[in-house]
Tab-separated table of C-alpha atoms in Angstrom:
chain	number	residue	atom	x	y	z
L	231	MET	CA	-0.310	-0.259	0.024
L	232	ASP	CA	1.342	3.520	-0.980
L	233	LYS	CA	1.334	6.178	2.013
L	234	VAL	CA	0.324	9.920	1.565
L	235	PHE	CA	1.494	12.008	4.194
L	236	ILE	CA	2.104	15.356	5.916
L	237	GLU	CA	4.854	16.310	8.250
L	238	GLY	CA	5.406	19.070	10.462
L	239	LEU	CA	1.644	20.671	10.587
L	240	GLU	CA	1.857	23.022	13.516
L	241	ILE	CA	-1.648	23.878	14.723
L	242	ASP	CA	-2.567	25.747	18.024
L	243	ALA	CA	-4.750	23.927	20.530
L	244	LEU	CA	-5.863	24.502	23.886
L	245	ILE	CA	-5.026	21.547	25.299
L	246	GLY	CA	-3.788	20.192	28.903
L	247	ILE	CA	-4.724	19.099	32.282
L	248	TYR	CA	-2.988	21.699	34.201
L	249	ASP	CA	-4.373	25.139	34.781
L	250	TRP	CA	-1.843	27.217	33.432
L	251	GLU	CA	-2.572	25.246	30.265
L	252	ARG	CA	-5.737	26.122	30.243
L	253	ARG	CA	-5.218	29.805	30.116
L	254	ILE	CA	-3.058	29.764	26.602
L	255	ARG	CA	-2.872	28.035	23.409
L	256	GLN	CA	0.138	25.764	22.325
L	257	THR	CA	1.412	24.458	19.429
L	258	LEU	CA	1.008	21.049	18.678
L	259	ARG	CA	2.997	19.377	15.453
L	260	PHE	CA	1.328	16.772	13.709
L	261	ASP	CA	2.722	14.124	11.425
L	262	LEU	CA	0.624	11.526	9.740
L	263	GLU	CA	1.126	9.096	7.037
L	264	MET	CA	-2.367	7.675	5.482
L	265	GLY	CA	-2.633	4.377	3.308
L	266	PHE	CA	-3.623	5.175	-0.270
L	267	ASP	CA	-3.286	3.300	-3.689
L	268	ASN	CA	-1.521	6.264	-5.754
L	269	ARG	CA	-1.968	3.907	-8.810
L	270	VAL	CA	-4.922	5.607	-10.312
L	271	PRO	CA	-3.929	9.286	-9.628
L	272	ALA	CA	-0.428	8.235	-11.256
L	273	ALA	CA	-2.306	7.015	-14.438
L	274	SER	CA	-4.854	9.370	-14.645
L	275	ASP	CA	-2.516	12.300	-13.988
L	276	ASP	CA	-5.795	14.337	-12.380
L	277	ILE	CA	-6.022	15.572	-8.690
L	278	ALA	CA	-9.429	14.626	-8.388
L	279	ASP	CA	-8.249	11.180	-8.304
L	280	THR	CA	-5.654	11.379	-5.435
L	281	LEU	CA	-5.790	11.993	-1.561
L	282	ASN	CA	-6.154	15.559	-1.217
L	283	TYR	CA	-3.305	16.102	1.711
L	284	LYS	CA	-4.357	19.952	1.527
L	285	ALA	CA	-8.403	18.847	2.974
L	286	VAL	CA	-6.857	16.759	4.963
L	287	SER	CA	-4.564	19.145	6.700
L	288	LYS	CA	-7.516	21.852	6.432
L	289	ARG	CA	-9.990	19.399	8.429
L	290	LEU	CA	-7.105	18.253	11.016
L	291	ILE	CA	-6.526	22.241	11.865
L	292	GLU	CA	-10.759	22.936	11.845
L	293	LEU	CA	-10.943	20.036	14.665
L	294	VAL	CA	-7.927	21.138	16.506
L	295	GLU	CA	-8.668	25.192	16.722
L	296	GLN	CA	-11.964	23.536	18.281
L	297	SER	CA	-11.265	21.227	20.418
L	298	ASP	CA	-10.835	21.442	24.342
L	299	TYR	CA	-9.108	18.356	25.306
L	300	GLY	CA	-6.946	17.598	28.523
L	301	LEU	CA	-5.106	14.684	26.584
L	302	VAL	CA	-2.923	14.469	23.642
L	303	GLU	CA	-3.884	11.064	23.493
L	304	THR	CA	-7.637	12.113	23.354
L	305	LEU	CA	-7.321	14.069	20.873
L	306	ALA	CA	-5.142	11.932	18.407
L	307	GLU	CA	-8.117	9.643	18.404
L	308	ARG	CA	-10.456	12.046	16.853
L	309	CYS	CA	-8.269	13.001	14.798
L	310	ALA	CA	-7.576	9.702	13.552
L	311	ALA	CA	-11.543	8.727	13.556
L	312	ALA	CA	-12.017	12.052	11.620
L	313	VAL	CA	-9.745	11.265	9.020
L	314	LEU	CA	-11.100	7.721	8.813
L	315	ALA	CA	-14.420	8.942	8.200
L	316	GLU	CA	-13.931	11.526	5.489
L	317	PHE	CA	-11.401	10.441	3.847
L	318	GLU	CA	-10.650	7.407	1.206
L	319	VAL	CA	-7.831	6.389	3.570
L	320	ARG	CA	-7.506	2.499	4.414
L	321	TRP	CA	-4.823	3.381	7.371
L	322	LEU	CA	-3.303	5.875	9.111
L	323	ARG	CA	-0.150	6.493	11.674
L	324	LEU	CA	-0.170	9.561	13.307
L	325	LYS	CA	2.133	10.972	15.600
L	326	LEU	CA	1.022	14.108	17.686
L	327	SER	CA	3.701	16.012	19.535
L	328	LYS	CA	3.914	18.633	22.233
L	329	PRO	CA	7.081	20.262	21.926
L	330	GLY	CA	8.113	21.830	25.668
L	331	ALA	CA	6.233	19.632	27.590
L	332	VAL	CA	9.058	18.458	29.332
L	333	ARG	CA	12.140	20.293	30.358
L	334	GLY	CA	14.923	18.945	28.267
L	335	ALA	CA	12.970	17.118	25.475
L	336	GLN	CA	12.118	18.689	22.180
L	337	ALA	CA	8.913	17.453	22.106
L	338	VAL	CA	6.678	14.696	24.196
L	339	GLY	CA	3.906	13.208	23.067
L	340	VAL	CA	1.652	9.399	21.107
L	341	ILE	CA	1.901	7.772	18.004
L	342	ILE	CA	-1.332	6.175	17.191
L	343	GLU	CA	-1.642	3.425	14.221
L	344	ARG	CA	-5.474	3.147	12.950
L	345	SER	CA	-7.289	1.288	10.260
L	346	ARG	CA	-10.978	1.432	8.891
L	347	ASP	CA	-10.952	-2.852	9.842
L	348	ALA	CA	-9.359	-2.886	13.085
L	349	GLY	CA	-10.709	0.720	14.325
């Protein structure tokens, strides 16, 4: 299966479990790999046959900017579910990073893998 990816998508979000986190928006970073058969768009050379990564990015931005979760785990699950439900994606691997959350670490976060079959 081919992969379409979005790397380094930065979105400001209201997220966190501490009071101070609830008062400011924090920048989150998303890296996404999506399983998509690229043979049809490669043969047709027609953008209508592709997985539109701009549309996926815009949907993630919309979802994240409107969200208000305490945990990155919850936000990652909601994002994965939306992409699987709204786009022709067979599976995905989503990495959600929260830069600066731990002193000395460049970022912390979660990586999840989901598919249409396994949920």
